Amino acid sequence: MEIESNTKQQVIVIGLNLKNNPRFNYSMEELTNLVTANNMEVVRTLVQKLDHPDAGTYFGKGKVTELGQLAHAYQINTIVANDELSPSQIRNLSKATGANVIDRTALILEIFANRARTREAKLQIQLAKLQYQLPRLHTSASQRLDQQTGTSSGGGFTNRGAGETQLELDRRTIGRKINNIRHDLKTVAKSDQTKRARRNETNLPNVALVGYTNAGKSTIMNQLVQRFGEHEKQVMVKNMLFATLDTKVRHLQFSDNKAMLLSDTIGFVSKLPHQLIQAFKSTLHEAANADLLIQVVDFSDPHRQLMMDTTKKVLEEIGITNIPMINVFNKADLTSERYPSFEDSNSLIMSANDSHSIDTLVDLIRRKIFKNYITKTLLVPFNQSSVVAYLNEHANVIQTNYLANGTKIKVEAPKEEMGRFQKFDIK
Ligand SMILES: Nc1nc2c(ncn2[C@@H]2O[C@H](COP(=O)(O)OP(=O)(O)OP(=O)(O)O)[C@@H](O)[C@H]2O)c(=O)[nH]1
Ligand SMILES: [Mg+2]
């Protein structure tokens, strides 16, 4: 549900531009989007150029004073920092400004906590939050963060009363909770593995949509499911960061009896908290096992190259390398670019809302994943009609003729599959 803008919590965002980082503006813009995604509103932005963050207060002394004055003048009681801060930086900055200080990691964890829907996603985010809180147990800022999160997400320790939660949070309790969650996650992972094994048995090509959050992955998934899958299996699309938090796999069936599995995955963002990397790893099995990755990029975003770099980095971080990838430069309808068109043979400029674009994308995907298909003409004796029936059901039958000595059938199938019918081969 949307909350009216006047009820949004107003915040000041702060960031350090270390050594004139060329990605700095992009990361500040991203932070603003993350703040908005967490139903808060950026009122002011304050940045400082430094070579290193101040070990005690993140910003340098003069800037901290300026921040305190700004917070006072605008009556803002929450400050969001663009980096992960140490517990003492949070404590000192909070004390010096009189405001609650949240760092980028806590913000992302908070968004995830509010979005998580499935049991696995909820467990993963609880685990990440506990790992974040463990070294911060005694900071006043973490108390406030606990109080905020205590009311916002379901499941686990967070749905108890805020005061009670704080009292309970000693290291031992957290340690025990972490163990319990790990145990629960193993059980969930086991049932997922079974499902995955069942899917792998089908031997279908696996294609995964990956990329930066809000690029249009789920929209593309829905367009493809609508045409080639079961209509009712649409996934959620929303104009917000991290709309998708769990991988969804759909079976797509083409009219020529070829089929594939398509996975929609969680979106990426830069400087992903390391506590969340494991969560990403476990929800990205499908991408890790894919035969083809489709990287979806918001082509209308001026930072698209940095977003692609982010995707590359996150994929590397979670160990997904060496899988063939095509690029979909989506949302071209918001630009003056002609679409659908190819930037190069692996990069399609398109719009998910345009059916011609979707056709072109499907062609591209099919060219990549059905490379191993070959066409043969077979002559199957009439007493082996089950072979003809099998081919009609599982392969792409292009032409059938009934001759005196059997059924002549021109058929397209994967090379390995075709080997089984070699004895009927007449060409
Ligand atoms: N104009 C335009 N909007 C698009 C296009 N594709 C997607 N959108 C919109 O972009 C927003 C995000 O789309 P999603 O499909 O949810 O994006 P996503 O990549 O799945 O995002 P996450 O799940 O957060 O990673 C939605 O408001 C879509 O309607 C497009 O080609 N053109
Ligand atoms: Mg999505």
PDB file of N, CA, C and O in Angstrom, residues 180-242:
ATOM      1  N   ASN A 180      19.484 -21.267  14.986  1.00  0.00           N
ATOM      2  CA  ASN A 180      18.145 -21.782  14.658  1.00  0.00           C
ATOM      3  C   ASN A 180      17.766 -21.450  13.223  1.00  0.00           C
ATOM      4  O   ASN A 180      17.239 -22.286  12.499  1.00  0.00           O
ATOM      5  N   ILE A 181      18.062 -20.211  12.828  1.00  0.00           N
ATOM      6  CA  ILE A 181      17.691 -19.793  11.469  1.00  0.00           C
ATOM      7  C   ILE A 181      18.485 -20.598  10.450  1.00  0.00           C
ATOM      8  O   ILE A 181      17.930 -21.063   9.451  1.00  0.00           O
ATOM      9  N   ARG A 182      19.777 -20.771  10.727  1.00  0.00           N
ATOM     10  CA  ARG A 182      20.603 -21.571   9.806  1.00  0.00           C
ATOM     11  C   ARG A 182      20.008 -22.966   9.632  1.00  0.00           C
ATOM     12  O   ARG A 182      19.957 -23.503   8.538  1.00  0.00           O
ATOM     13  N   HIS A 183      19.565 -23.525  10.752  1.00  0.00           N
ATOM     14  CA  HIS A 183      18.983 -24.862  10.714  1.00  0.00           C
ATOM     15  C   HIS A 183      17.702 -24.861   9.857  1.00  0.00           C
ATOM     16  O   HIS A 183      17.515 -25.701   8.982  1.00  0.00           O
ATOM     17  N   ASP A 184      16.833 -23.889  10.108  1.00  0.00           N
ATOM     18  CA  ASP A 184      15.583 -23.794   9.335  1.00  0.00           C
ATOM     19  C   ASP A 184      15.870 -23.615   7.851  1.00  0.00           C
ATOM     20  O   ASP A 184      15.188 -24.172   6.994  1.00  0.00           O
ATOM     21  N   LEU A 185      16.896 -22.814   7.580  1.00  0.00           N
ATOM     22  CA  LEU A 185      17.222 -22.540   6.169  1.00  0.00           C
ATOM     23  C   LEU A 185      17.664 -23.814   5.459  1.00  0.00           C
ATOM     24  O   LEU A 185      17.365 -24.015   4.289  1.00  0.00           O
ATOM     25  N   LYS A 186      18.360 -24.669   6.199  1.00  0.00           N
ATOM     26  CA  LYS A 186      18.805 -25.934   5.594  1.00  0.00           C
ATOM     27  C   LYS A 186      17.602 -26.765   5.172  1.00  0.00           C
ATOM     28  O   LYS A 186      17.596 -27.387   4.115  1.00  0.00           O
ATOM     29  N   THR A 187      16.577 -26.787   6.031  1.00  0.00           N
ATOM     30  CA  THR A 187      15.373 -27.554   5.711  1.00  0.00           C
ATOM     31  C   THR A 187      14.714 -26.993   4.459  1.00  0.00           C
ATOM     32  O   THR A 187      14.309 -27.732   3.567  1.00  0.00           O
ATOM     33  N   VAL A 188      14.624 -25.650   4.407  1.00  0.00           N
ATOM     34  CA  VAL A 188      14.015 -25.022   3.224  1.00  0.00           C
ATOM     35  C   VAL A 188      14.838 -25.358   1.986  1.00  0.00           C
ATOM     36  O   VAL A 188      14.308 -25.717   0.936  1.00  0.00           O
ATOM     37  N   ALA A 189      16.178 -25.271   2.139  1.00  0.00           N
ATOM     38  CA  ALA A 189      17.059 -25.516   0.999  1.00  0.00           C
ATOM     39  C   ALA A 189      16.886 -26.932   0.480  1.00  0.00           C
ATOM     40  O   ALA A 189      16.921 -27.181  -0.727  1.00  0.00           O
ATOM     41  N   LYS A 190      16.658 -27.882   1.404  1.00  0.00           N
ATOM     42  CA  LYS A 190      16.506 -29.274   0.995  1.00  0.00           C
ATOM     43  C   LYS A 190      15.286 -29.437   0.093  1.00  0.00           C
ATOM     44  O   LYS A 190      15.341 -30.080  -0.945  1.00  0.00           O
ATOM     45  N   SER A 191      14.186 -28.824   0.493  1.00  0.00           N
ATOM     46  CA  SER A 191      12.978 -28.992  -0.325  1.00  0.00           C
ATOM     47  C   SER A 191      13.142 -28.270  -1.664  1.00  0.00           C
ATOM     48  O   SER A 191      12.632 -28.717  -2.686  1.00  0.00           O
ATOM     49  N   ASP A 192      13.892 -27.186  -1.658  1.00  0.00           N
ATOM     50  CA  ASP A 192      14.187 -26.487  -2.916  1.00  0.00           C
ATOM     51  C   ASP A 192      15.036 -27.353  -3.833  1.00  0.00           C
ATOM     52  O   ASP A 192      14.831 -27.398  -5.033  1.00  0.00           O
ATOM     53  N   GLN A 193      15.991 -28.047  -3.201  1.00  0.00           N
ATOM     54  CA  GLN A 193      16.870 -28.911  -3.985  1.00  0.00           C
ATOM     55  C   GLN A 193      16.067 -29.996  -4.690  1.00  0.00           C
ATOM     56  O   GLN A 193      16.313 -30.316  -5.846  1.00  0.00           O
ATOM     57  N   THR A 194      15.094 -30.552  -3.967  1.00  0.00           N
ATOM     58  CA  THR A 194      14.268 -31.597  -4.557  1.00  0.00           C
ATOM     59  C   THR A 194      13.536 -31.050  -5.773  1.00  0.00           C
ATOM     60  O   THR A 194      13.500 -31.668  -6.831  1.00  0.00           O
ATOM     61  N   LYS A 195      12.973 -29.864  -5.604  1.00  0.00           N
ATOM     62  CA  LYS A 195      12.249 -29.245  -6.721  1.00  0.00           C
ATOM     63  C   LYS A 195      13.171 -29.038  -7.906  1.00  0.00           C
ATOM     64  O   LYS A 195      12.824 -29.287  -9.045  1.00  0.00           O
ATOM     65  N   ARG A 196      14.391 -28.554  -7.581  1.00  0.00           N
ATOM     66  CA  ARG A 196      15.348 -28.261  -8.637  1.00  0.00           C
ATOM     67  C   ARG A 196      15.764 -29.542  -9.359  1.00  0.00           C
ATOM     68  O   ARG A 196      15.860 -29.580 -10.564  1.00  0.00           O
ATOM     69  N   ALA A 197      15.973 -30.599  -8.586  1.00  0.00           N
ATOM     70  CA  ALA A 197      16.375 -31.870  -9.184  1.00  0.00           C
ATOM     71  C   ALA A 197      15.284 -32.334 -10.138  1.00  0.00           C
ATOM     72  O   ALA A 197      15.562 -32.814 -11.237  1.00  0.00           O
ATOM     73  N   ARG A 198      14.035 -32.171  -9.710  1.00  0.00           N
ATOM     74  CA  ARG A 198      12.920 -32.585 -10.565  1.00  0.00           C
ATOM     75  C   ARG A 198      12.940 -31.787 -11.876  1.00  0.00           C
ATOM     76  O   ARG A 198      12.714 -32.309 -12.952  1.00  0.00           O
ATOM     77  N   ARG A 199      13.248 -30.486 -11.764  1.00  0.00           N
ATOM     78  CA  ARG A 199      13.284 -29.659 -12.973  1.00  0.00           C
ATOM     79  C   ARG A 199      14.449 -30.062 -13.867  1.00  0.00           C
ATOM     80  O   ARG A 199      14.312 -30.117 -15.076  1.00  0.00           O
ATOM     81  N   ASN A 200      15.589 -30.376 -13.227  1.00  0.00           N
ATOM     82  CA  ASN A 200      16.757 -30.743 -14.027  1.00  0.00           C
ATOM     83  C   ASN A 200      16.533 -32.045 -14.784  1.00  0.00           C
ATOM     84  O   ASN A 200      17.072 -32.231 -15.855  1.00  0.00           O
ATOM     85  N   GLU A 201      15.708 -32.929 -14.177  1.00  0.00           N
ATOM     86  CA  GLU A 201      15.414 -34.183 -14.846  1.00  0.00           C
ATOM     87  C   GLU A 201      14.839 -33.949 -16.233  1.00  0.00           C
ATOM     88  O   GLU A 201      15.036 -34.734 -17.144  1.00  0.00           O
ATOM     89  N   THR A 202      14.109 -32.874 -16.362  1.00  0.00           N
ATOM     90  CA  THR A 202      13.463 -32.618 -17.644  1.00  0.00           C
ATOM     91  C   THR A 202      14.496 -32.227 -18.702  1.00  0.00           C
ATOM     92  O   THR A 202      14.182 -32.209 -19.877  1.00  0.00           O
ATOM     93  N   ASN A 203      15.698 -31.871 -18.265  1.00  0.00           N
ATOM     94  CA  ASN A 203      16.755 -31.570 -19.219  1.00  0.00           C
ATOM     95  C   ASN A 203      16.488 -30.377 -20.124  1.00  0.00           C
ATOM     96  O   ASN A 203      17.057 -30.259 -21.199  1.00  0.00           O
ATOM     97  N   LEU A 204      15.594 -29.521 -19.673  1.00  0.00           N
ATOM     98  CA  LEU A 204      15.267 -28.363 -20.507  1.00  0.00           C
ATOM     99  C   LEU A 204      16.326 -27.283 -20.334  1.00  0.00           C
ATOM    100  O   LEU A 204      16.918 -27.159 -19.266  1.00  0.00           O
ATOM    101  N   PRO A 205      16.537 -26.470 -21.373  1.00  0.00           N
ATOM    102  CA  PRO A 205      17.475 -25.357 -21.196  1.00  0.00           C
ATOM    103  C   PRO A 205      16.961 -24.399 -20.120  1.00  0.00           C
ATOM    104  O   PRO A 205      15.760 -24.142 -20.024  1.00  0.00           O
ATOM    105  N   ASN A 206      17.891 -23.929 -19.317  1.00  0.00           N
ATOM    106  CA  ASN A 206      17.580 -23.035 -18.209  1.00  0.00           C
ATOM    107  C   ASN A 206      18.020 -21.622 -18.546  1.00  0.00           C
ATOM    108  O   ASN A 206      19.201 -21.385 -18.791  1.00  0.00           O
ATOM    109  N   VAL A 207      17.098 -20.682 -18.546  1.00  0.00           N
ATOM    110  CA  VAL A 207      17.457 -19.300 -18.860  1.00  0.00           C
ATOM    111  C   VAL A 207      17.095 -18.436 -17.654  1.00  0.00           C
ATOM    112  O   VAL A 207      16.021 -18.605 -17.073  1.00  0.00           O
ATOM    113  N   ALA A 208      17.974 -17.535 -17.250  1.00  0.00           N
ATOM    114  CA  ALA A 208      17.677 -16.705 -16.073  1.00  0.00           C
ATOM    115  C   ALA A 208      17.788 -15.222 -16.417  1.00  0.00           C
ATOM    116  O   ALA A 208      18.735 -14.782 -17.068  1.00  0.00           O
ATOM    117  N   LEU A 209      16.778 -14.469 -15.965  1.00  0.00           N
ATOM    118  CA  LEU A 209      16.806 -13.001 -16.092  1.00  0.00           C
ATOM    119  C   LEU A 209      17.571 -12.455 -14.902  1.00  0.00           C
ATOM    120  O   LEU A 209      17.234 -12.769 -13.758  1.00  0.00           O
ATOM    121  N   VAL A 210      18.597 -11.668 -15.137  1.00  0.00           N
ATOM    122  CA  VAL A 210      19.351 -11.073 -14.028  1.00  0.00           C
ATOM    123  C   VAL A 210      19.531  -9.581 -14.299  1.00  0.00           C
ATOM    124  O   VAL A 210      19.296  -9.103 -15.412  1.00  0.00           O
ATOM    125  N   GLY A 211      19.960  -8.859 -13.285  1.00  0.00           N
ATOM    126  CA  GLY A 211      20.269  -7.448 -13.516  1.00  0.00           C
ATOM    127  C   GLY A 211      19.883  -6.552 -12.369  1.00  0.00           C
ATOM    128  O   GLY A 211      19.385  -6.999 -11.333  1.00  0.00           O
ATOM    129  N   TYR A 212      20.118  -5.294 -12.567  1.00  0.00           N
ATOM    130  CA  TYR A 212      19.888  -4.268 -11.573  1.00  0.00           C
ATOM    131  C   TYR A 212      18.404  -4.206 -11.209  1.00  0.00           C
ATOM    132  O   TYR A 212      17.538  -4.498 -12.036  1.00  0.00           O
ATOM    133  N   THR A 213      18.131  -3.829  -9.998  1.00  0.00           N
ATOM    134  CA  THR A 213      16.732  -3.743  -9.573  1.00  0.00           C
ATOM    135  C   THR A 213      15.941  -2.689 -10.368  1.00  0.00           C
ATOM    136  O   THR A 213      16.493  -1.670 -10.767  1.00  0.00           O
ATOM    137  N   ASN A 214      14.692  -3.014 -10.652  1.00  0.00           N
ATOM    138  CA  ASN A 214      13.755  -2.111 -11.351  1.00  0.00           C
ATOM    139  C   ASN A 214      14.023  -1.976 -12.861  1.00  0.00           C
ATOM    140  O   ASN A 214      13.501  -1.076 -13.509  1.00  0.00           O
ATOM    141  N   ALA A 215      14.818  -2.888 -13.432  1.00  0.00           N
ATOM    142  CA  ALA A 215      15.155  -2.789 -14.857  1.00  0.00           C
ATOM    143  C   ALA A 215      14.053  -3.335 -15.761  1.00  0.00           C
ATOM    144  O   ALA A 215      13.993  -2.997 -16.951  1.00  0.00           O
ATOM    145  N   GLY A 216      13.175  -4.178 -15.189  1.00  0.00           N
ATOM    146  CA  GLY A 216      12.076  -4.726 -15.981  1.00  0.00           C
ATOM    147  C   GLY A 216      12.132  -6.238 -16.167  1.00  0.00           C
ATOM    148  O   GLY A 216      11.469  -6.788 -17.049  1.00  0.00           O
ATOM    149  N   LYS A 217      12.877  -6.925 -15.322  1.00  0.00           N
ATOM    150  CA  LYS A 217      13.002  -8.384 -15.432  1.00  0.00           C
ATOM    151  C   LYS A 217      11.650  -9.084 -15.287  1.00  0.00           C
ATOM    152  O   LYS A 217      11.290  -9.926 -16.107  1.00  0.00           O
ATOM    153  N   SER A 218      10.913  -8.723 -14.246  1.00  0.00           N
ATOM    154  CA  SER A 218       9.639  -9.399 -14.000  1.00  0.00           C
ATOM    155  C   SER A 218       8.625  -9.071 -15.100  1.00  0.00           C
ATOM    156  O   SER A 218       7.808  -9.906 -15.470  1.00  0.00           O
ATOM    157  N   THR A 219       8.693  -7.849 -15.613  1.00  0.00           N
ATOM    158  CA  THR A 219       7.787  -7.468 -16.713  1.00  0.00           C
ATOM    159  C   THR A 219       8.047  -8.352 -17.930  1.00  0.00           C
ATOM    160  O   THR A 219       7.110  -8.843 -18.569  1.00  0.00           O
ATOM    161  N   ILE A 220       9.322  -8.570 -18.240  1.00  0.00           N
ATOM    162  CA  ILE A 220       9.678  -9.407 -19.388  1.00  0.00           C
ATOM    163  C   ILE A 220       9.238 -10.851 -19.136  1.00  0.00           C
ATOM    164  O   ILE A 220       8.666 -11.509 -20.002  1.00  0.00           O
ATOM    165  N   MET A 221       9.469 -11.311 -17.909  1.00  0.00           N
ATOM    166  CA  MET A 221       9.029 -12.662 -17.526  1.00  0.00           C
ATOM    167  C   MET A 221       7.526 -12.804 -17.789  1.00  0.00           C
ATOM    168  O   MET A 221       7.079 -13.765 -18.396  1.00  0.00           O
ATOM    169  N   ASN A 222       6.751 -11.828 -17.341  1.00  0.00           N
ATOM    170  CA  ASN A 222       5.296 -11.915 -17.512  1.00  0.00           C
ATOM    171  C   ASN A 222       4.883 -11.919 -18.977  1.00  0.00           C
ATOM    172  O   ASN A 222       3.970 -12.633 -19.369  1.00  0.00           O
ATOM    173  N   GLN A 223       5.561 -11.112 -19.776  1.00  0.00           N
ATOM    174  CA  GLN A 223       5.240 -11.083 -21.210  1.00  0.00           C
ATOM    175  C   GLN A 223       5.471 -12.460 -21.818  1.00  0.00           C
ATOM    176  O   GLN A 223       4.685 -12.925 -22.643  1.00  0.00           O
ATOM    177  N   LEU A 224       6.547 -13.107 -21.428  1.00  0.00           N
ATOM    178  CA  LEU A 224       6.868 -14.426 -21.992  1.00  0.00           C
ATOM    179  C   LEU A 224       5.924 -15.502 -21.450  1.00  0.00           C
ATOM    180  O   LEU A 224       5.485 -16.378 -22.192  1.00  0.00           O
ATOM    181  N   VAL A 225       5.592 -15.393 -20.159  1.00  0.00           N
ATOM    182  CA  VAL A 225       4.669 -16.372 -19.568  1.00  0.00           C
ATOM    183  C   VAL A 225       3.290 -16.241 -20.218  1.00  0.00           C
ATOM    184  O   VAL A 225       2.630 -17.222 -20.513  1.00  0.00           O
ATOM    185  N   GLN A 226       2.907 -15.007 -20.492  1.00  0.00           N
ATOM    186  CA  GLN A 226       1.612 -14.770 -21.109  1.00  0.00           C
ATOM    187  C   GLN A 226       1.507 -15.461 -22.474  1.00  0.00           C
ATOM    188  O   GLN A 226       0.484 -16.004 -22.832  1.00  0.00           O
ATOM    189  N   ARG A 227       2.598 -15.454 -23.217  1.00  0.00           N
ATOM    190  CA  ARG A 227       2.568 -16.053 -24.556  1.00  0.00           C
ATOM    191  C   ARG A 227       2.842 -17.545 -24.559  1.00  0.00           C
ATOM    192  O   ARG A 227       2.269 -18.277 -25.338  1.00  0.00           O
ATOM    193  N   PHE A 228       3.785 -17.964 -23.726  1.00  0.00           N
ATOM    194  CA  PHE A 228       4.270 -19.344 -23.848  1.00  0.00           C
ATOM    195  C   PHE A 228       4.103 -20.159 -22.567  1.00  0.00           C
ATOM    196  O   PHE A 228       4.570 -21.283 -22.494  1.00  0.00           O
ATOM    197  N   GLY A 229       3.502 -19.592 -21.552  1.00  0.00           N
ATOM    198  CA  GLY A 229       3.387 -20.321 -20.291  1.00  0.00           C
ATOM    199  C   GLY A 229       1.953 -20.354 -19.800  1.00  0.00           C
ATOM    200  O   GLY A 229       1.012 -20.156 -20.572  1.00  0.00           O
ATOM    201  N   GLU A 230       1.801 -20.590 -18.517  1.00  0.00           N
ATOM    202  CA  GLU A 230       0.469 -20.621 -17.939  1.00  0.00           C
ATOM    203  C   GLU A 230       0.129 -19.214 -17.443  1.00  0.00           C
ATOM    204  O   GLU A 230       0.812 -18.684 -16.571  1.00  0.00           O
ATOM    205  N   HIS A 231      -0.958 -18.668 -18.024  1.00  0.00           N
ATOM    206  CA  HIS A 231      -1.307 -17.267 -17.775  1.00  0.00           C
ATOM    207  C   HIS A 231      -1.357 -16.891 -16.306  1.00  0.00           C
ATOM    208  O   HIS A 231      -0.940 -15.820 -15.906  1.00  0.00           O
ATOM    209  N   GLU A 232      -1.895 -17.831 -15.512  1.00  0.00           N
ATOM    210  CA  GLU A 232      -2.116 -17.468 -14.104  1.00  0.00           C
ATOM    211  C   GLU A 232      -0.806 -17.391 -13.327  1.00  0.00           C
ATOM    212  O   GLU A 232      -0.789 -16.956 -12.189  1.00  0.00           O
ATOM    213  N   LYS A 233       0.292 -17.793 -13.960  1.00  0.00           N
ATOM    214  CA  LYS A 233       1.561 -17.798 -13.221  1.00  0.00           C
ATOM    215  C   LYS A 233       2.385 -16.523 -13.439  1.00  0.00           C
ATOM    216  O   LYS A 233       3.585 -16.563 -13.622  1.00  0.00           O
ATOM    217  N   GLN A 234       1.694 -15.404 -13.415  1.00  0.00           N
ATOM    218  CA  GLN A 234       2.389 -14.126 -13.569  1.00  0.00           C
ATOM    219  C   GLN A 234       3.119 -13.775 -12.273  1.00  0.00           C
ATOM    220  O   GLN A 234       2.720 -14.221 -11.202  1.00  0.00           O
ATOM    221  N   VAL A 235       4.161 -12.986 -12.382  1.00  0.00           N
ATOM    222  CA  VAL A 235       4.887 -12.575 -11.180  1.00  0.00           C
ATOM    223  C   VAL A 235       4.633 -11.090 -10.902  1.00  0.00           C
ATOM    224  O   VAL A 235       4.105 -10.368 -11.755  1.00  0.00           O
ATOM    225  N   MET A 236       5.006 -10.628  -9.734  1.00  0.00           N
ATOM    226  CA  MET A 236       4.712  -9.247  -9.355  1.00  0.00           C
ATOM    227  C   MET A 236       5.660  -8.247 -10.041  1.00  0.00           C
ATOM    228  O   MET A 236       6.863  -8.443 -10.085  1.00  0.00           O
ATOM    229  N   VAL A 237       5.051  -7.181 -10.567  1.00  0.00           N
ATOM    230  CA  VAL A 237       5.829  -6.109 -11.183  1.00  0.00           C
ATOM    231  C   VAL A 237       5.529  -4.832 -10.422  1.00  0.00           C
ATOM    232  O   VAL A 237       4.376  -4.531 -10.133  1.00  0.00           O
ATOM    233  N   LYS A 238       6.542  -4.083 -10.069  1.00  0.00           N
ATOM    234  CA  LYS A 238       6.283  -2.831  -9.354  1.00  0.00           C
ATOM    235  C   LYS A 238       7.378  -1.843  -9.615  1.00  0.00           C
ATOM    236  O   LYS A 238       8.539  -2.228  -9.776  1.00  0.00           O
ATOM    237  N   ASN A 239       7.007  -0.582  -9.662  1.00  0.00           N
ATOM    238  CA  ASN A 239       8.008   0.448  -9.878  1.00  0.00           C
ATOM    239  C   ASN A 239       8.652   0.811  -8.540  1.00  0.00           C
ATOM    240  O   ASN A 239       8.373   1.857  -7.956  1.00  0.00           O
ATOM    241  N   MET A 240       9.442  -0.089  -8.054  1.00  0.00           N
ATOM    242  CA  MET A 240      10.168   0.186  -6.820  1.00  0.00           C
ATOM    243  C   MET A 240      11.391  -0.722  -6.774  1.00  0.00           C
ATOM    244  O   MET A 240      11.461  -1.710  -7.488  1.00  0.00           O
ATOM    245  N   LEU A 241      12.351  -0.373  -5.929  1.00  0.00           N
ATOM    246  CA  LEU A 241      13.545  -1.201  -5.828  1.00  0.00           C
ATOM    247  C   LEU A 241      13.208  -2.495  -5.088  1.00  0.00           C
ATOM    248  O   LEU A 241      12.399  -2.491  -4.181  1.00  0.00           O
ATOM    249  N   PHE A 242      13.809  -3.572  -5.524  1.00  0.00           N
ATOM    250  CA  PHE A 242      13.659  -4.878  -4.888  1.00  0.00           C
ATOM    251  C   PHE A 242      12.213  -5.369  -4.829  1.00  0.00           C
ATOM    252  O   PHE A 242      11.744  -5.814  -3.787  1.00  0.00           O
TER     253      PHE A 242
END
